[in-house]
Amino acid sequence: MHFDLTDDQRAIHDAAFRYAEAELHPLFARMDDDDWYPPDLMRKLGADGYLGLTAPTAQGGSGMDLLSAGLVAEAFGYWNTNAAFIWGPHENLCLNNLLRNGTPEQIARFAPGLISGETIGALGLTEPGAGSDALGSMALKAVRDGGHYVLNGRKMFISNGPVADVVLTYAKTDPSKGARGISAFMVETDTPGFSVAQTLVKMGWRGCPTGELVFEDVRVPARNLLGVENGGVGIVMSGLDIERAFLGLPYIGAAQRCLDLSLDYAATRRQFGRAIGTFQMIQSHLADMAVAIESARIYAYQALAACDALKQGEGGRGAIHRLCAGVVLNGSAMIARVTDLAVQIHGGSGFVWETEVNRHYRNARIASLGGGTTEMRKIIIAEELFRARGLRPD
Ligand SMILES: Cc1cc2nc3c(=O)[nH]c(=O)nc-3n(C[C@H](O)[C@H](O)[C@H](O)COP(=O)(O)OP(=O)(O)OC[C@H]3O[C@@H](n4cnc5c(N)ncnc54)[C@H](O)[C@@H]3O)c2cc1C
């Protein structure tokens, strides 16, 4: 597939890059050092036009294609990956899923607050006992009671969960049907019975609140059901494909930042009377980093462009499923290697907590876990390879 960005897409990236340098980068060190969540961040992003990128302009959004929004994610990841991973779950996991699956009435009710940043969004799929087997082992139940569904259970590792106003929550509505008995709900967190059990202390993504959420007889109006009852699996699977393609972009930005910092360091740090960038082994590291980043970037752009063509309910199977799993598999290996080499080039300084490459090194560890682990991505790819050839090994 030939791939090139349009002039508009380049302009979107460049504007976001300058914006993130000015507005997001100054927050990065404090977020990481103090596990500080910037309370005004989302309202500011909303006021400055960086929320609702893929929402139609008629709904107050920017009407961008997914790839253009991904270029913003890349720019944010370059200057402040932690801010990117507050913004991304809100923008993509919650808002984009609402836009793709909500009724006009639901979109009119929830989208304006999410686009202005007045309300914070999250997505709750994982549970304490349901990680890689999120659908099969899901225990959170929703039982219909008149005009409401009553939700009971827990969600775990939910990005933005501790600060969210609305959580796109998956629940079992018909446990006898397994994965085919799951539904999606827009749950407002001021509903009685909803609470945050804990905010987790993490080695990376610091300042991005990640938490365990509790649902005790939470009465959710039936009009907050997203899609049809027991139709949640389609929303999960297509949403996961887009998430995998989209949330790889901040890592491309972070990796590029590590390469740029390493180039600067290699050009100025002197040993044996010369800049370390004159040593061929350091040059080899820099070349490996650049090639890994460039190939991951092209692969990720290709996946996002393919996701743009997805219609409602599509995705979660076939070539696009394999492509998105492949992009995140490749991207997570890329960011692990690039951040490791960046620390290596920085020598002892790279081991110091407060250096920027160290921050990226710690952040990179989540890339092979979140949104489905490396092992699950490989399972998806292998299954789709067999399926494409009509084979079923048993
Ligand atoms: C910082 C952070 C943010 C997150 N944000 C969100 C969010 O916003 N919303 C949300 O819903 N979830 C979120 N998650 C959850 C994330 O998607 C899960 O952590 C992930 O899917 C893995 O689940 P688990 O942690 O329960 O691991 P487990 O499923 O318990 O897996 C443990 C290990 O066993 C392996 N394993 C499991 N099954 C198999 C198998 N069949 N074959 C081979 N190996 C296997 C796994 O690959 C892994 O190595 C987040 C997690 C983190 C850490």
CSV table of N, CA and C in Angstrom, one decimal, residues 281-352:
chain,number,residue,atom,x,y,z
A,281,MET,N,29.5,2.3,17.4
A,281,MET,CA,28.4,1.5,18.1
A,281,MET,C,27.3,2.4,18.5
A,282,ILE,N,27.6,3.7,18.9
A,282,ILE,CA,26.5,4.6,19.2
A,282,ILE,C,25.7,4.9,17.9
A,283,GLN,N,26.4,5.1,16.8
A,283,GLN,CA,25.7,5.3,15.5
A,283,GLN,C,24.8,4.2,15.1
A,284,SER,N,25.3,3.0,15.4
A,284,SER,CA,24.5,1.8,15.2
A,284,SER,C,23.2,1.8,16.0
A,285,HIS,N,23.3,2.2,17.2
A,285,HIS,CA,22.0,2.3,18.1
A,285,HIS,C,21.1,3.4,17.5
A,286,LEU,N,21.6,4.5,17.1
A,286,LEU,CA,20.8,5.6,16.5
A,286,LEU,C,20.1,5.1,15.2
A,287,ALA,N,20.9,4.4,14.4
A,287,ALA,CA,20.3,3.9,13.1
A,287,ALA,C,19.2,2.9,13.4
A,288,ASP,N,19.4,2.0,14.4
A,288,ASP,CA,18.4,1.0,14.7
A,288,ASP,C,17.1,1.7,15.2
A,289,MET,N,17.3,2.7,16.0
A,289,MET,CA,16.1,3.4,16.5
A,289,MET,C,15.4,4.1,15.4
A,290,ALA,N,16.1,4.8,14.5
A,290,ALA,CA,15.4,5.5,13.4
A,290,ALA,C,14.6,4.6,12.5
A,291,VAL,N,15.2,3.4,12.2
A,291,VAL,CA,14.5,2.5,11.3
A,291,VAL,C,13.3,1.8,12.0
A,292,ALA,N,13.5,1.5,13.2
A,292,ALA,CA,12.3,0.9,14.0
A,292,ALA,C,11.2,1.9,14.1
A,293,ILE,N,11.5,3.1,14.3
A,293,ILE,CA,10.4,4.2,14.4
A,293,ILE,C,9.7,4.4,13.1
A,294,GLU,N,10.5,4.5,12.1
A,294,GLU,CA,10.0,4.8,10.7
A,294,GLU,C,9.1,3.7,10.2
A,295,SER,N,9.5,2.5,10.4
A,295,SER,CA,8.7,1.3,10.0
A,295,SER,C,7.4,1.2,10.8
A,296,ALA,N,7.5,1.4,12.1
A,296,ALA,CA,6.3,1.4,13.0
A,296,ALA,C,5.3,2.5,12.6
A,297,ARG,N,5.9,3.6,12.2
A,297,ARG,CA,5.0,4.8,11.9
A,297,ARG,C,4.2,4.5,10.6
A,298,ILE,N,4.8,4.0,9.6
A,298,ILE,CA,4.1,3.7,8.4
A,298,ILE,C,3.0,2.6,8.6
A,299,TYR,N,3.4,1.6,9.4
A,299,TYR,CA,2.4,0.5,9.7
A,299,TYR,C,1.2,1.1,10.4
A,300,ALA,N,1.5,1.9,11.4
A,300,ALA,CA,0.4,2.5,12.2
A,300,ALA,C,-0.5,3.4,11.4
A,301,TYR,N,0.1,4.3,10.6
A,301,TYR,CA,-0.7,5.1,9.7
A,301,TYR,C,-1.6,4.3,8.8
A,302,GLN,N,-1.0,3.2,8.3
A,302,GLN,CA,-1.8,2.4,7.4
A,302,GLN,C,-3.0,1.8,8.1
A,303,ALA,N,-2.8,1.4,9.4
A,303,ALA,CA,-3.9,0.8,10.1
A,303,ALA,C,-5.0,1.8,10.4
A,304,LEU,N,-4.6,3.0,10.8
A,304,LEU,CA,-5.6,4.1,11.1
A,304,LEU,C,-6.4,4.4,9.9
A,305,ALA,N,-5.7,4.5,8.7
A,305,ALA,CA,-6.4,4.8,7.5
A,305,ALA,C,-7.4,3.7,7.2
A,306,ALA,N,-7.1,2.5,7.5
A,306,ALA,CA,-8.0,1.3,7.2
A,306,ALA,C,-9.2,1.4,8.2
A,307,CYS,N,-8.9,1.8,9.5
A,307,CYS,CA,-10.0,1.9,10.5
A,307,CYS,C,-11.0,3.0,10.1
A,308,ASP,N,-10.5,4.0,9.4
A,308,ASP,CA,-11.4,5.1,9.0
A,308,ASP,C,-12.5,4.6,8.1
A,309,ALA,N,-12.2,3.5,7.4
A,309,ALA,CA,-13.2,3.0,6.4
A,309,ALA,C,-14.2,2.0,7.1
A,310,LEU,N,-14.0,1.7,8.4
A,310,LEU,CA,-14.9,0.8,9.1
A,310,LEU,C,-16.3,1.4,9.3
A,311,LYS,N,-17.3,0.6,9.0
A,311,LYS,CA,-18.7,1.1,9.3
A,311,LYS,C,-19.1,0.6,10.7
A,312,GLN,N,-20.2,1.1,11.2
A,312,GLN,CA,-20.7,0.7,12.5
A,312,GLN,C,-20.8,-0.8,12.5
A,313,GLY,N,-20.3,-1.4,13.6
A,313,GLY,CA,-20.4,-2.9,13.8
A,313,GLY,C,-19.3,-3.7,13.0
A,314,GLU,N,-18.6,-3.0,12.2
A,314,GLU,CA,-17.5,-3.7,11.5
A,314,GLU,C,-16.2,-3.7,12.4
A,315,GLY,N,-15.3,-4.6,12.0
A,315,GLY,CA,-14.1,-4.7,12.8
A,315,GLY,C,-14.2,-5.8,13.8
A,316,GLY,N,-13.1,-6.1,14.5
A,316,GLY,CA,-13.1,-7.2,15.4
A,316,GLY,C,-12.9,-8.5,14.8
A,317,ARG,N,-12.7,-8.6,13.5
A,317,ARG,CA,-12.5,-9.9,12.8
A,317,ARG,C,-11.8,-9.6,11.5
A,318,GLY,N,-11.2,-10.6,10.9
A,318,GLY,CA,-10.7,-10.5,9.5
A,318,GLY,C,-9.4,-9.7,9.5
A,319,ALA,N,-9.2,-9.2,8.3
A,319,ALA,CA,-7.9,-8.5,8.0
A,319,ALA,C,-7.6,-7.3,8.9
A,320,ILE,N,-8.7,-6.5,9.2
A,320,ILE,CA,-8.5,-5.3,10.0
A,320,ILE,C,-8.1,-5.7,11.4
A,321,HIS,N,-8.7,-6.8,11.9
A,321,HIS,CA,-8.4,-7.3,13.3
A,321,HIS,C,-6.9,-7.7,13.3
A,322,ARG,N,-6.4,-8.4,12.3
A,322,ARG,CA,-5.0,-8.8,12.3
A,322,ARG,C,-4.1,-7.6,12.1
A,323,LEU,N,-4.5,-6.7,11.3
A,323,LEU,CA,-3.7,-5.5,11.1
A,323,LEU,C,-3.5,-4.7,12.4
A,324,CYS,N,-4.6,-4.5,13.1
A,324,CYS,CA,-4.5,-3.6,14.3
A,324,CYS,C,-3.7,-4.3,15.4
A,325,ALA,N,-3.9,-5.6,15.5
A,325,ALA,CA,-3.1,-6.4,16.5
A,325,ALA,C,-1.7,-6.4,16.1
A,326,GLY,N,-1.4,-6.4,14.8
A,326,GLY,CA,0.0,-6.4,14.4
A,326,GLY,C,0.7,-5.1,14.6
A,327,VAL,N,-0.1,-4.0,14.4
A,327,VAL,CA,0.5,-2.7,14.6
A,327,VAL,C,0.9,-2.5,16.1
A,328,VAL,N,0.0,-2.9,17.0
A,328,VAL,CA,0.3,-2.7,18.4
A,328,VAL,C,1.4,-3.6,18.9
A,329,LEU,N,1.4,-4.8,18.3
A,329,LEU,CA,2.5,-5.8,18.7
A,329,LEU,C,3.8,-5.2,18.2
A,330,ASN,N,3.9,-4.8,17.0
A,330,ASN,CA,5.1,-4.2,16.5
A,330,ASN,C,5.5,-2.9,17.2
A,331,GLY,N,4.5,-2.1,17.5
A,331,GLY,CA,4.7,-0.8,18.1
A,331,GLY,C,5.3,-1.0,19.5
A,332,SER,N,4.7,-2.0,20.3
A,332,SER,CA,5.2,-2.2,21.6
A,332,SER,C,6.6,-2.7,21.7
A,333,ALA,N,7.0,-3.5,20.7
A,333,ALA,CA,8.4,-4.0,20.6
A,333,ALA,C,9.3,-2.8,20.3
A,334,MET,N,8.8,-2.0,19.4
A,334,MET,CA,9.6,-0.8,18.9
A,334,MET,C,9.9,0.1,20.1
A,335,ILE,N,8.8,0.5,20.9
A,335,ILE,CA,9.0,1.5,21.9
A,335,ILE,C,9.9,0.9,23.0
A,336,ALA,N,9.8,-0.4,23.3
A,336,ALA,CA,10.7,-1.1,24.3
A,336,ALA,C,12.1,-1.0,23.9
A,337,ARG,N,12.4,-1.3,22.6
A,337,ARG,CA,13.8,-1.2,22.1
A,337,ARG,C,14.3,0.2,22.0
A,338,VAL,N,13.5,1.1,21.5
A,338,VAL,CA,14.0,2.5,21.3
A,338,VAL,C,14.2,3.1,22.7
A,339,THR,N,13.4,2.9,23.6
A,339,THR,CA,13.6,3.6,24.9
A,339,THR,C,14.8,3.0,25.6
A,340,ASP,N,15.0,1.7,25.4
A,340,ASP,CA,16.1,1.0,26.0
A,340,ASP,C,17.4,1.5,25.4
A,341,LEU,N,17.5,1.7,24.1
A,341,LEU,CA,18.7,2.2,23.5
A,341,LEU,C,18.9,3.7,23.9
A,342,ALA,N,17.8,4.4,24.1
A,342,ALA,CA,17.9,5.8,24.5
A,342,ALA,C,18.6,5.9,25.8
A,343,VAL,N,18.2,5.1,26.8
A,343,VAL,CA,18.8,5.0,28.1
A,343,VAL,C,20.3,4.6,27.9
A,344,GLN,N,20.5,3.7,27.1
A,344,GLN,CA,21.9,3.2,26.9
A,344,GLN,C,22.8,4.3,26.4
A,345,ILE,N,22.3,5.1,25.4
A,345,ILE,CA,23.1,6.2,24.9
A,345,ILE,C,23.4,7.3,25.9
A,346,HIS,N,22.4,7.4,26.8
A,346,HIS,CA,22.5,8.5,27.9
A,346,HIS,C,23.4,8.0,29.0
A,347,GLY,N,23.8,6.7,29.0
A,347,GLY,CA,24.7,6.2,30.0
A,347,GLY,C,24.0,6.3,31.4
A,348,GLY,N,24.8,6.6,32.4
A,348,GLY,CA,24.2,6.7,33.8
A,348,GLY,C,23.1,7.7,33.9
A,349,SER,N,23.2,8.8,33.2
A,349,SER,CA,22.1,9.8,33.2
A,349,SER,C,20.8,9.2,32.9
A,350,GLY,N,20.8,8.2,32.0
A,350,GLY,CA,19.5,7.6,31.5
A,350,GLY,C,18.9,6.8,32.6
A,351,PHE,N,19.6,6.4,33.6
A,351,PHE,CA,19.1,5.6,34.7
A,351,PHE,C,18.5,6.5,35.8
A,352,VAL,N,18.7,7.8,35.7
A,352,VAL,CA,18.2,8.7,36.7
A,352,VAL,C,16.7,9.0,36.4
